[in-house]
Amino acid sequence: MENKSDKSDKKDYIVHLNKARKKRNKNDFERYIILAAIAVVVIVILLFAGKAIAKRVSAGAEKTTAATETESQAEDPGQLKIAAKEAEESEAEAQAKKTEEEKKVVVDSYKNLGIVQVSGYLNVRKEPNTSADIVGKLMGDSACEILDSTQEGWYKISSGGIEGYIDSQYVLTGDEAKTKAYELVALRAIVQVDNLNIRKEANTTSDVVGQGLINERYEVVDQVDGWVQIPSGYMSADYVKLEYALNEARKLDLKAMIFNMYKNIGISDVDNYLNVREEPSEEGKVIAKMPSKAAGNILETTDNGWYKIQSGKITGYVKSDYILTGQAAKDEALKVAELMAIVNTDMLNARSEPSTESKIWTQISNNEKYPVLKQIDGWVEIELEEDSNAYVASDYVDVRYALPEAIKFSPLEEKANAAASLRTQIVNYALQFLGNPYVWGGTSLTKGADCSGFTLSVFGHFGISLPHYSGSQANMGKAVKSSEMRPGDLVFYANSKGTINHVGIYIGNGQIVNAASRRSGIKISTWNYRTPVRIRNILGD
């Protein structure tokens, strides 16, 4: 028989046993959950690992295939060359097709196309007659839009922003014009500003060799680091638009364009000539003379009242007291600028009529400037001297407004013997009257003289008598070859009929001093600025 104590112990044991069973069951459940979670993780890892292995296998296969193909190609270099050539040909064909399409767009943009066929340029006039003002020029092979063809012998045209009239006999039209136009369309630089410097080299410090006006078109030769090369030089790419186009009309050069030739313009403020010296001193050697109202580019200012100036091909020093600057220089420049024909070939034939059939009656030298009297299609009428006009082909002159510039000059040194000293005295005396006026029939060295009146008065000062007619003076003294002439000899020129009508005094250094015309007065010229017909030694030594 159990006592209370035994019962109590038994009960405690049962309770403890049940607790242990529950705890064990709980731990088993948690273990099952952990095992299940581990199983899920393992399955996921296996799935990703399988995909990675498959990807690597696939990549390896592709690599093997690519390598096989590369090896195959490497084994056949001829195929590579053929493929490259085919690609180049395809690209070239595409570019050619694109270019042809662009050309067609250009040609089709003209409703009534005209193509100018001249050597040189064709004048665009304000009215349909040869005496009307010239408002522009169309270079050979340029294009225009024909607006009206009802005026006999004339077309009213529009080209390059200019409207006017041109001689119709020099213009291709219709299908002939279109066929020609396709040959002429080219990549061109179209000026986008009022005026743009054309420079000798592709940099802003290079010499300015010309200017392009707004809307003018220039064929592109090359493109170099922000510059566009055209046949005559370089333009800044910032101020042009590049596109396929035909050439069109250009405006007549304006007086104001002369300022583009000078960064810091100075104008000689003297009545005759201003000495240009080698050094900034009154003792400096005279190397040139600036005529009255001549222009130069002021390079620097010295502390002792001199400007270093570049004028034409001369660089030297002039007294600042005799140079206009700033607005005063610009105002004076506009007053005196003249439309000039500047010779751009070694020797240019001058004719009595505007035709190649006309007789050549003299030749004129490179870089000489002559006042323009008239522009006729393909020809320019120029003034050689007073009452001596000639015609030159427009191909060989640059017609633009220009200012006088310095003339190279070295004064004669005194010689030991009397004859040489007399020649020196005659030359230096004659040069005192540079810039004085020309007056037909005059003999005054200060108030005015014509060519023979000038030589008459200069030699008369030294007691040497000459008749007042160049033809008569040409028969005095003795003949001299050009290789033997000396300062003080007289150089004679003839008109278109071969009659002597002009004379100058040789001053040495390949130059003469002469009373040229009402425009020029007494001036220095190159001795062969046109062909001399006679040289005479009047002094008898």
Coordinates of C-alpha atoms in Angstrom, one line a residue:
M1 CA 0.0 0.0 0.0
E2 CA 1.4 3.3 -1.1
N3 CA 1.7 6.1 1.3
K4 CA 1.2 9.8 0.4
S5 CA 4.8 10.4 -0.1
D6 CA 5.1 7.7 -2.8
K7 CA 2.1 9.1 -4.6
S8 CA 3.4 12.5 -4.6
D9 CA 6.8 11.4 -6.0
K10 CA 5.1 9.5 -8.8
K11 CA 3.0 12.4 -9.8
D12 CA 6.0 14.6 -9.9
Y13 CA 7.8 12.1 -12.2
I14 CA 4.9 11.9 -14.6
V15 CA 4.7 15.7 -14.8
H16 CA 8.4 15.9 -15.5
L17 CA 8.1 13.2 -18.1
N18 CA 5.3 15.0 -20.0
K19 CA 7.4 18.2 -20.0
A20 CA 10.4 16.4 -21.4
R21 CA 8.2 14.8 -24.1
K22 CA 6.7 18.2 -25.2
K23 CA 10.2 19.8 -25.3
R24 CA 11.5 17.0 -27.4
N25 CA 8.6 17.2 -29.8
K26 CA 9.1 21.0 -30.1
N27 CA 12.8 20.6 -30.8
D28 CA 12.0 18.0 -33.5
F29 CA 9.6 20.4 -35.3
E30 CA 12.2 23.2 -35.3
R31 CA 14.7 20.8 -36.7
Y32 CA 12.4 19.8 -39.5
I33 CA 11.8 23.5 -40.4
I34 CA 15.6 24.2 -40.5
L35 CA 16.2 21.1 -42.6
A36 CA 13.5 22.2 -45.1
A37 CA 15.0 25.7 -45.4
I38 CA 18.4 24.2 -46.0
A39 CA 17.0 22.0 -48.7
V40 CA 15.4 25.0 -50.4
V41 CA 18.7 27.0 -50.4
V42 CA 20.5 24.0 -51.8
I43 CA 18.0 23.6 -54.6
V44 CA 18.2 27.4 -55.5
I45 CA 22.1 27.2 -55.6
L46 CA 22.0 24.2 -57.8
L47 CA 19.6 25.9 -60.2
F48 CA 21.8 29.0 -60.5
A49 CA 25.0 26.9 -60.8
G50 CA 23.3 25.0 -63.7
K51 CA 22.5 28.2 -65.5
A52 CA 26.0 29.6 -65.1
I53 CA 27.5 26.3 -66.4
A54 CA 25.1 26.4 -69.4
K55 CA 26.0 30.0 -70.1
R56 CA 29.7 29.3 -70.0
V57 CA 29.3 26.3 -72.2
S58 CA 27.3 28.4 -74.7
A59 CA 29.9 31.3 -74.6
G60 CA 32.6 28.8 -75.1
A61 CA 30.8 27.4 -78.1
E62 CA 30.3 30.9 -79.6
K63 CA 33.9 31.8 -78.9
T64 CA 35.0 28.6 -80.6
T65 CA 32.8 29.4 -83.6
A66 CA 34.1 33.0 -83.8
A67 CA 37.6 31.8 -83.5
T68 CA 37.0 29.3 -86.2
E69 CA 35.5 32.0 -88.4
T70 CA 38.5 34.3 -87.7
E71 CA 40.9 31.5 -88.4
S72 CA 39.0 30.8 -91.6
Q73 CA 39.2 34.5 -92.7
A74 CA 42.8 34.8 -91.7
E75 CA 43.5 31.8 -93.9
D76 CA 42.0 33.9 -96.9
P77 CA 43.3 37.5 -96.9
G78 CA 42.1 37.9 -100.5
Q79 CA 38.5 37.8 -99.2
L80 CA 39.3 40.6 -96.7
K81 CA 40.7 42.8 -99.6
I82 CA 37.7 42.1 -101.7
A83 CA 35.3 42.9 -98.8
A84 CA 37.2 46.2 -98.1
K85 CA 37.3 47.2 -101.8
E86 CA 33.5 46.5 -102.1
A87 CA 32.9 48.6 -99.0
E88 CA 35.0 51.5 -100.4
E89 CA 33.2 51.3 -103.8
S90 CA 29.9 51.2 -102.1
E91 CA 30.8 54.3 -100.0
A92 CA 32.2 56.1 -103.1
E93 CA 29.0 55.3 -105.1
A94 CA 26.9 56.6 -102.2
Q95 CA 29.0 59.8 -102.0
A96 CA 28.8 60.3 -105.8
K97 CA 25.1 59.8 -105.8
K98 CA 24.8 62.3 -102.9
T99 CA 26.9 64.8 -104.8
E100 CA 24.9 64.4 -108.0
E101 CA 21.7 65.0 -106.0
E102 CA 23.2 68.1 -104.4
K103 CA 24.2 69.4 -107.8
K104 CA 20.7 68.8 -109.2
V105 CA 19.2 70.7 -106.3
V106 CA 21.6 73.7 -107.0
V107 CA 20.8 73.7 -110.8
D108 CA 17.1 73.3 -110.3
S109 CA 17.0 76.2 -107.8
Y110 CA 17.3 78.6 -110.9
K111 CA 14.0 79.1 -112.7
N112 CA 15.6 80.6 -115.7
L113 CA 19.4 79.9 -115.5
G114 CA 22.0 81.9 -117.3
I115 CA 25.8 81.0 -117.4
V116 CA 28.2 83.8 -118.3
Q117 CA 30.8 82.8 -120.9
V118 CA 33.6 85.5 -121.0
S119 CA 37.3 85.6 -120.4
G120 CA 37.7 87.8 -117.3
Y121 CA 34.4 89.2 -116.2
L122 CA 31.1 90.7 -117.5
N123 CA 29.9 94.0 -116.1
V124 CA 26.5 94.3 -114.5
R125 CA 25.0 97.7 -115.2
K126 CA 22.2 99.7 -113.7
E127 CA 20.5 100.2 -117.0
P128 CA 20.6 98.3 -120.3
N129 CA 23.3 100.4 -122.1
T130 CA 27.1 100.5 -122.1
S131 CA 27.3 104.0 -120.6
A132 CA 25.2 103.1 -117.5
D133 CA 26.8 102.8 -114.0
I134 CA 28.4 99.5 -113.2
V135 CA 26.9 97.9 -110.1
G136 CA 28.7 94.6 -110.1
K137 CA 30.6 92.0 -112.2
L138 CA 30.0 88.4 -113.2
M139 CA 33.2 86.4 -113.5
G140 CA 33.4 83.9 -116.3
D141 CA 31.3 80.7 -115.7
S142 CA 29.2 82.5 -113.1
A143 CA 25.4 81.9 -112.8
C144 CA 22.5 84.3 -112.8
E145 CA 18.7 84.2 -112.7
I146 CA 17.4 85.8 -115.9
L147 CA 14.4 88.0 -114.9
D148 CA 13.6 89.7 -118.2
S149 CA 14.8 89.2 -121.8
T150 CA 12.6 91.7 -123.6
Q151 CA 15.4 94.4 -123.9
E152 CA 17.1 93.8 -127.2
G153 CA 20.7 92.7 -126.6
W154 CA 20.3 92.7 -122.8
Y155 CA 19.2 90.5 -119.9
K156 CA 17.9 91.8 -116.7
I157 CA 19.4 89.4 -114.1
S158 CA 19.7 88.7 -110.4
S159 CA 22.9 87.2 -109.0
G160 CA 24.7 87.4 -105.7
G161 CA 22.2 89.8 -104.3
I162 CA 22.7 92.2 -107.2
E163 CA 20.1 93.2 -109.9
G164 CA 21.0 94.8 -113.1
Y165 CA 21.6 94.3 -116.8
I166 CA 24.2 92.3 -118.7
D167 CA 25.0 91.9 -122.4
S168 CA 23.0 88.9 -123.6
Q169 CA 25.6 87.7 -126.2
Y170 CA 27.8 86.4 -123.5
V171 CA 25.2 84.2 -121.7
L172 CA 24.3 80.6 -122.1
T173 CA 20.6 79.8 -121.5
G174 CA 18.2 76.8 -121.5
D175 CA 19.5 73.2 -121.6
E176 CA 22.9 74.4 -122.7
A177 CA 23.2 76.4 -119.5
K178 CA 22.0 73.5 -117.4
T179 CA 24.5 71.1 -118.9
K180 CA 27.3 73.6 -118.3
A181 CA 26.1 74.3 -114.8
Y182 CA 26.4 70.7 -113.7
E183 CA 30.2 70.9 -114.6
L184 CA 30.5 74.1 -112.6
V185 CA 28.8 73.3 -109.3
A186 CA 31.4 73.0 -106.6
L187 CA 31.9 73.3 -102.8
R188 CA 32.1 77.0 -102.2
A189 CA 32.7 79.3 -99.2
I190 CA 29.9 81.9 -99.1
V191 CA 30.8 85.1 -97.2
Q192 CA 28.4 85.8 -94.3
V193 CA 29.7 89.2 -93.2
D194 CA 29.9 92.6 -94.8
N195 CA 33.6 92.2 -95.7
L196 CA 36.1 89.4 -94.8
N197 CA 39.9 89.5 -95.1
I198 CA 41.5 87.0 -97.4
R199 CA 45.0 86.3 -96.0
K200 CA 48.1 84.9 -97.5
E201 CA 48.5 82.2 -94.9
A202 CA 46.1 80.5 -92.5
N203 CA 46.6 82.8 -89.5
T204 CA 45.4 86.3 -88.4
T205 CA 48.9 87.8 -88.5
S206 CA 49.4 86.9 -92.2
D207 CA 49.3 89.6 -94.9
V208 CA 45.9 90.5 -96.2
V209 CA 45.8 89.8 -99.9
G210 CA 42.2 90.8 -100.6
Q211 CA 38.6 91.0 -99.2
G212 CA 35.4 89.1 -99.8
L213 CA 32.1 90.9 -99.6
I214 CA 28.9 89.5 -98.2
N215 CA 27.3 86.8 -100.4
E216 CA 30.4 86.4 -102.6
R217 CA 31.3 82.8 -103.4
Y218 CA 34.8 81.3 -103.5
E219 CA 35.6 77.7 -104.5
V220 CA 37.0 75.7 -101.6
V221 CA 40.5 74.2 -102.2
D222 CA 41.0 72.8 -98.7
Q223 CA 40.0 73.2 -95.0
V224 CA 42.7 73.7 -92.4
D225 CA 42.2 74.2 -88.6
G226 CA 39.5 76.8 -88.7
W227 CA 40.5 78.2 -92.1
V228 CA 39.1 77.7 -95.6
Q229 CA 41.6 77.7 -98.4
I230 CA 40.4 79.4 -101.6
P231 CA 42.5 79.9 -104.8
S232 CA 43.7 83.4 -103.7
G233 CA 44.4 82.6 -100.0
Y234 CA 42.7 81.8 -96.7
M235 CA 39.4 82.8 -95.1
S236 CA 38.3 82.3 -91.5
A237 CA 35.8 79.4 -91.4
D238 CA 33.9 81.3 -88.7
Y239 CA 32.6 83.8 -91.2
V240 CA 31.7 81.7 -94.3
K241 CA 29.1 79.1 -95.1
L242 CA 30.2 76.0 -97.0
E243 CA 27.8 74.5 -99.5
Y244 CA 27.6 73.2 -103.1
A245 CA 26.8 76.2 -105.3
L246 CA 27.5 78.0 -108.5
N247 CA 29.5 81.2 -108.6
E248 CA 27.5 84.4 -108.7
A249 CA 27.9 88.2 -109.2
R250 CA 30.2 90.3 -107.0
K251 CA 29.6 93.8 -106.0
L252 CA 31.7 96.6 -107.4
D253 CA 34.4 97.4 -104.9
L254 CA 33.5 100.3 -102.6
K255 CA 35.7 103.2 -101.5
A256 CA 35.3 102.1 -97.9
M257 CA 37.0 98.8 -98.8
I258 CA 40.3 100.6 -98.8
F259 CA 40.3 100.7 -95.0
N260 CA 40.5 96.9 -94.9
M261 CA 44.0 97.2 -96.4
Y262 CA 45.2 99.1 -93.4
K263 CA 45.0 98.2 -89.7
N264 CA 46.0 101.7 -88.6
I265 CA 45.8 104.0 -91.5
G266 CA 47.9 107.1 -91.8
I267 CA 47.7 109.7 -94.7
S268 CA 50.5 112.0 -95.8
D269 CA 49.5 115.6 -95.1
V270 CA 51.8 117.4 -97.5
D271 CA 51.4 119.3 -100.8
N272 CA 54.2 117.5 -102.6
Y273 CA 56.2 114.5 -101.2
L274 CA 57.1 113.3 -97.7
N275 CA 60.5 111.7 -97.2
V276 CA 60.5 108.2 -95.8
R277 CA 63.8 107.5 -93.9
E278 CA 65.7 104.5 -92.9
E279 CA 66.0 105.7 -89.3
P280 CA 63.7 107.9 -87.1
S281 CA 66.0 111.0 -87.6
E282 CA 66.5 113.9 -89.9
E283 CA 69.9 112.5 -90.6
G284 CA 68.4 109.1 -91.6
K285 CA 68.9 108.0 -95.2
V286 CA 65.9 108.8 -97.5
I287 CA 64.7 105.5 -98.9
A288 CA 61.4 106.5 -100.4
K289 CA 58.9 109.3 -100.8
M290 CA 55.2 109.4 -100.0
P291 CA 53.2 111.5 -102.5
S292 CA 50.5 113.9 -101.2
K293 CA 47.6 112.0 -99.6
A294 CA 49.4 108.7 -99.8
A295 CA 48.4 106.0 -97.4
G296 CA 50.4 103.7 -95.1
N297 CA 49.9 101.4 -92.1
I298 CA 51.3 102.9 -88.9
L299 CA 53.3 100.2 -87.2
E300 CA 54.6 102.0 -84.2
T301 CA 55.2 105.4 -82.7
T302 CA 58.6 106.6 -81.4
D303 CA 59.3 108.9 -78.5
N304 CA 60.8 111.6 -80.7
G305 CA 58.0 112.3 -83.0
W306 CA 58.3 109.7 -85.7
Y307 CA 56.0 107.0 -87.1
K308 CA 57.3 103.7 -88.4
I309 CA 55.1 103.1 -91.4
Q310 CA 54.5 100.5 -94.1
S311 CA 53.3 102.0 -97.4
G312 CA 53.2 99.7 -100.4
K313 CA 56.5 97.7 -100.4
I314 CA 58.3 100.3 -98.3
T315 CA 58.8 100.2 -94.5
G316 CA 60.5 103.2 -92.9
Y317 CA 60.1 106.3 -90.7
V318 CA 58.2 109.5 -91.4
K319 CA 57.7 112.7 -89.2
S320 CA 54.4 112.3 -87.3
D321 CA 53.7 116.0 -87.8
Y322 CA 52.9 115.3 -91.5
I323 CA 50.7 112.3 -91.0
L324 CA 46.9 112.3 -90.5
T325 CA 45.5 109.5 -88.3
G326 CA 42.2 108.3 -87.0
Q327 CA 39.0 109.7 -88.4
A328 CA 40.8 112.6 -90.1
A329 CA 42.8 110.0 -92.1
K330 CA 39.7 108.1 -93.0
D331 CA 37.9 111.2 -94.1
E332 CA 40.8 112.3 -96.3
A333 CA 41.2 108.8 -97.8
L334 CA 37.5 108.7 -98.9
K335 CA 38.1 112.0 -100.7
V336 CA 41.2 111.0 -102.6
A337 CA 40.6 107.3 -103.3
E338 CA 40.3 106.6 -107.0
L339 CA 39.2 103.7 -109.1
M340 CA 42.4 102.3 -110.4
A341 CA 43.5 99.5 -112.7
I342 CA 46.5 97.7 -111.1
V343 CA 48.6 95.6 -113.5
N344 CA 49.0 92.0 -112.3
T345 CA 51.2 90.6 -115.0
D346 CA 54.9 91.2 -116.0
M347 CA 54.2 93.3 -119.1
L348 CA 50.7 94.2 -120.4
N349 CA 49.8 95.2 -123.9
A350 CA 48.0 98.5 -124.2
R351 CA 45.9 99.0 -127.3
S352 CA 44.2 102.0 -128.9
E353 CA 40.9 100.2 -129.2
P354 CA 39.2 97.6 -127.0
S355 CA 39.9 94.7 -129.3
T356 CA 42.7 92.1 -129.7
E357 CA 42.6 93.1 -133.4
S358 CA 43.7 96.6 -132.4
K359 CA 47.4 97.5 -132.7
I360 CA 49.6 97.2 -129.6
W361 CA 51.1 100.7 -129.2
T362 CA 52.8 100.3 -125.9
Q363 CA 53.4 98.0 -123.0
I364 CA 52.9 98.7 -119.3
S365 CA 54.7 97.3 -116.3
N366 CA 53.6 95.0 -113.4
N367 CA 52.1 96.7 -110.3
E368 CA 51.7 100.1 -112.0
K369 CA 48.4 101.9 -111.1
Y370 CA 46.4 103.8 -113.7
P371 CA 43.2 105.8 -113.3
V372 CA 40.2 104.0 -114.8
L373 CA 38.2 106.0 -117.3
K374 CA 35.7 103.4 -118.4
Q375 CA 35.0 99.7 -118.1
I376 CA 33.8 97.9 -121.2
D377 CA 33.0 94.2 -121.1
G378 CA 36.4 92.4 -121.1
W379 CA 38.4 95.7 -121.3
V380 CA 39.4 98.7 -119.1
E381 CA 40.1 102.1 -120.5
I382 CA 43.0 103.7 -118.5
E383 CA 44.8 107.1 -118.5
L384 CA 48.5 106.8 -119.2
E385 CA 49.2 110.6 -119.3
E386 CA 47.2 113.7 -120.2
D387 CA 45.3 113.0 -123.5
S388 CA 46.9 109.5 -123.7
N389 CA 44.3 106.8 -123.0
A390 CA 44.7 103.1 -123.7
Y391 CA 42.7 99.9 -123.4
V392 CA 43.9 96.8 -121.5
A393 CA 42.3 93.4 -121.1
S394 CA 40.4 93.1 -117.8
D395 CA 42.0 89.7 -117.2
Y396 CA 45.3 91.3 -116.4
V397 CA 44.4 94.2 -114.1
D398 CA 42.7 94.4 -110.7
V399 CA 40.1 97.2 -110.8
R400 CA 39.5 98.6 -107.3
Y401 CA 39.6 101.8 -105.3
A402 CA 43.1 102.6 -104.2
L403 CA 45.2 105.3 -102.6
P404 CA 48.7 106.5 -103.6
E405 CA 51.5 104.8 -101.7
A406 CA 55.2 105.3 -101.1
I407 CA 57.6 105.2 -104.1
K408 CA 61.1 103.8 -103.7
F409 CA 63.6 106.6 -104.1
S410 CA 67.3 107.2 -103.3
P411 CA 68.7 110.8 -103.9
L412 CA 71.8 111.0 -106.0
E413 CA 75.1 111.6 -104.3
E414 CA 77.4 114.5 -105.4
K415 CA 80.1 113.3 -107.8
A416 CA 83.6 114.6 -108.2
N417 CA 83.6 115.6 -111.8
A418 CA 81.6 118.6 -113.1
A419 CA 79.5 116.7 -115.6
A420 CA 78.2 114.2 -113.0
S421 CA 77.6 117.0 -110.6
L422 CA 75.5 118.9 -113.1
R423 CA 73.3 115.8 -113.7
T424 CA 72.9 115.4 -109.9
Q425 CA 71.9 119.1 -109.6
I426 CA 69.4 118.8 -112.4
V427 CA 67.7 115.8 -110.8
N428 CA 67.6 117.2 -107.3
Y429 CA 66.3 120.5 -108.6
A430 CA 63.5 118.8 -110.6
L431 CA 62.5 116.8 -107.5
Q432 CA 61.7 120.0 -105.6
F433 CA 58.5 120.4 -107.6
L434 CA 57.0 117.0 -107.0
G435 CA 53.2 117.2 -106.5
N436 CA 52.8 120.5 -108.2
P437 CA 50.0 120.8 -110.8
Y438 CA 49.9 119.8 -114.5
V439 CA 48.7 122.6 -116.8
W440 CA 48.5 122.0 -120.5
G441 CA 50.8 124.4 -122.3
G442 CA 52.2 125.6 -118.9
T443 CA 55.9 126.2 -118.1
S444 CA 55.6 127.2 -114.4
L445 CA 57.3 124.8 -112.0
T446 CA 55.1 126.0 -109.2
K447 CA 51.8 127.0 -110.8
G448 CA 51.6 124.4 -113.5
A449 CA 53.4 122.9 -116.4
D450 CA 52.9 120.2 -119.0
C451 CA 55.4 117.4 -119.7
S452 CA 57.7 119.4 -122.1
G453 CA 57.1 122.6 -120.2
F454 CA 58.4 120.9 -117.1
T455 CA 61.6 119.7 -118.8
L456 CA 62.0 123.1 -120.6
S457 CA 61.9 125.0 -117.3
V458 CA 64.1 122.5 -115.3
F459 CA 66.9 122.6 -117.9
G460 CA 66.4 126.3 -118.5
H461 CA 67.3 126.9 -114.8
F462 CA 70.8 125.6 -115.7
G463 CA 71.1 127.6 -118.9
I464 CA 70.2 124.8 -121.3
S465 CA 67.6 125.9 -123.9
L466 CA 64.9 123.4 -125.0
P467 CA 61.8 123.9 -127.3
H468 CA 58.4 123.6 -125.8
Y469 CA 57.3 120.5 -127.6
S470 CA 58.2 116.9 -126.7
G471 CA 58.6 115.9 -130.4
S472 CA 61.2 118.6 -130.9
Q473 CA 63.0 117.9 -127.7
A474 CA 63.4 114.2 -128.9
N475 CA 65.6 115.4 -131.8
M476 CA 68.1 117.2 -129.6
G477 CA 71.3 115.9 -128.2
K478 CA 72.3 112.3 -129.0
A479 CA 70.6 108.9 -128.8
V480 CA 71.2 106.7 -125.8
K481 CA 70.5 103.0 -125.2
S482 CA 68.5 102.2 -122.1
S483 CA 71.5 100.3 -120.7
E484 CA 73.6 103.4 -121.0
M485 CA 71.2 106.1 -119.8
R486 CA 72.2 108.3 -116.8
P487 CA 70.4 110.7 -114.5
G488 CA 69.5 113.9 -116.5
D489 CA 68.8 112.1 -119.8
L490 CA 65.3 112.6 -121.3
V491 CA 63.0 109.6 -121.9
F492 CA 60.3 109.9 -124.6
Y493 CA 57.0 108.1 -125.2
A494 CA 54.6 108.0 -128.2
N495 CA 50.9 107.8 -128.7
S496 CA 49.0 105.1 -130.5
K497 CA 49.9 106.6 -133.9
G498 CA 53.6 106.5 -133.0
T499 CA 53.9 110.2 -132.5
I500 CA 56.0 111.3 -129.6
N501 CA 53.7 113.0 -127.0
H502 CA 55.4 112.7 -123.6
V503 CA 58.7 113.2 -121.9
G504 CA 60.3 112.7 -118.5
I505 CA 63.7 113.2 -116.9
Y506 CA 65.6 110.1 -115.8
I507 CA 66.6 110.4 -112.1
G508 CA 68.3 107.0 -111.6
N509 CA 67.2 103.9 -109.8
G510 CA 65.0 103.0 -112.8
Q511 CA 62.7 106.1 -112.4
I512 CA 61.8 109.3 -114.1
V513 CA 60.2 112.5 -112.9
N514 CA 57.5 113.9 -115.2
A515 CA 54.5 116.1 -115.4
A516 CA 52.0 113.3 -116.1
S517 CA 48.4 114.6 -116.1
R518 CA 45.8 116.8 -114.4
R519 CA 45.0 113.9 -112.0
S520 CA 48.6 113.2 -111.0
G521 CA 50.6 116.4 -111.5
I522 CA 54.4 116.2 -111.3
K523 CA 55.3 112.7 -110.1
I524 CA 57.8 109.9 -110.1
S525 CA 57.2 107.0 -112.4
T526 CA 59.0 103.8 -113.4
W527 CA 61.1 104.6 -116.5
N528 CA 59.4 101.8 -118.4
Y529 CA 56.0 102.2 -116.9
R530 CA 55.2 102.0 -120.6
T531 CA 57.5 101.4 -123.5
P532 CA 59.8 104.3 -124.3
V533 CA 60.5 105.1 -127.9
R534 CA 63.6 107.3 -127.5
I535 CA 66.2 108.3 -125.0
R536 CA 68.4 111.4 -125.5
N537 CA 71.5 112.8 -123.8
I538 CA 70.9 116.6 -123.9
L539 CA 73.9 117.5 -121.8
G540 CA 76.5 116.5 -124.4
D541 CA 78.9 114.8 -122.0

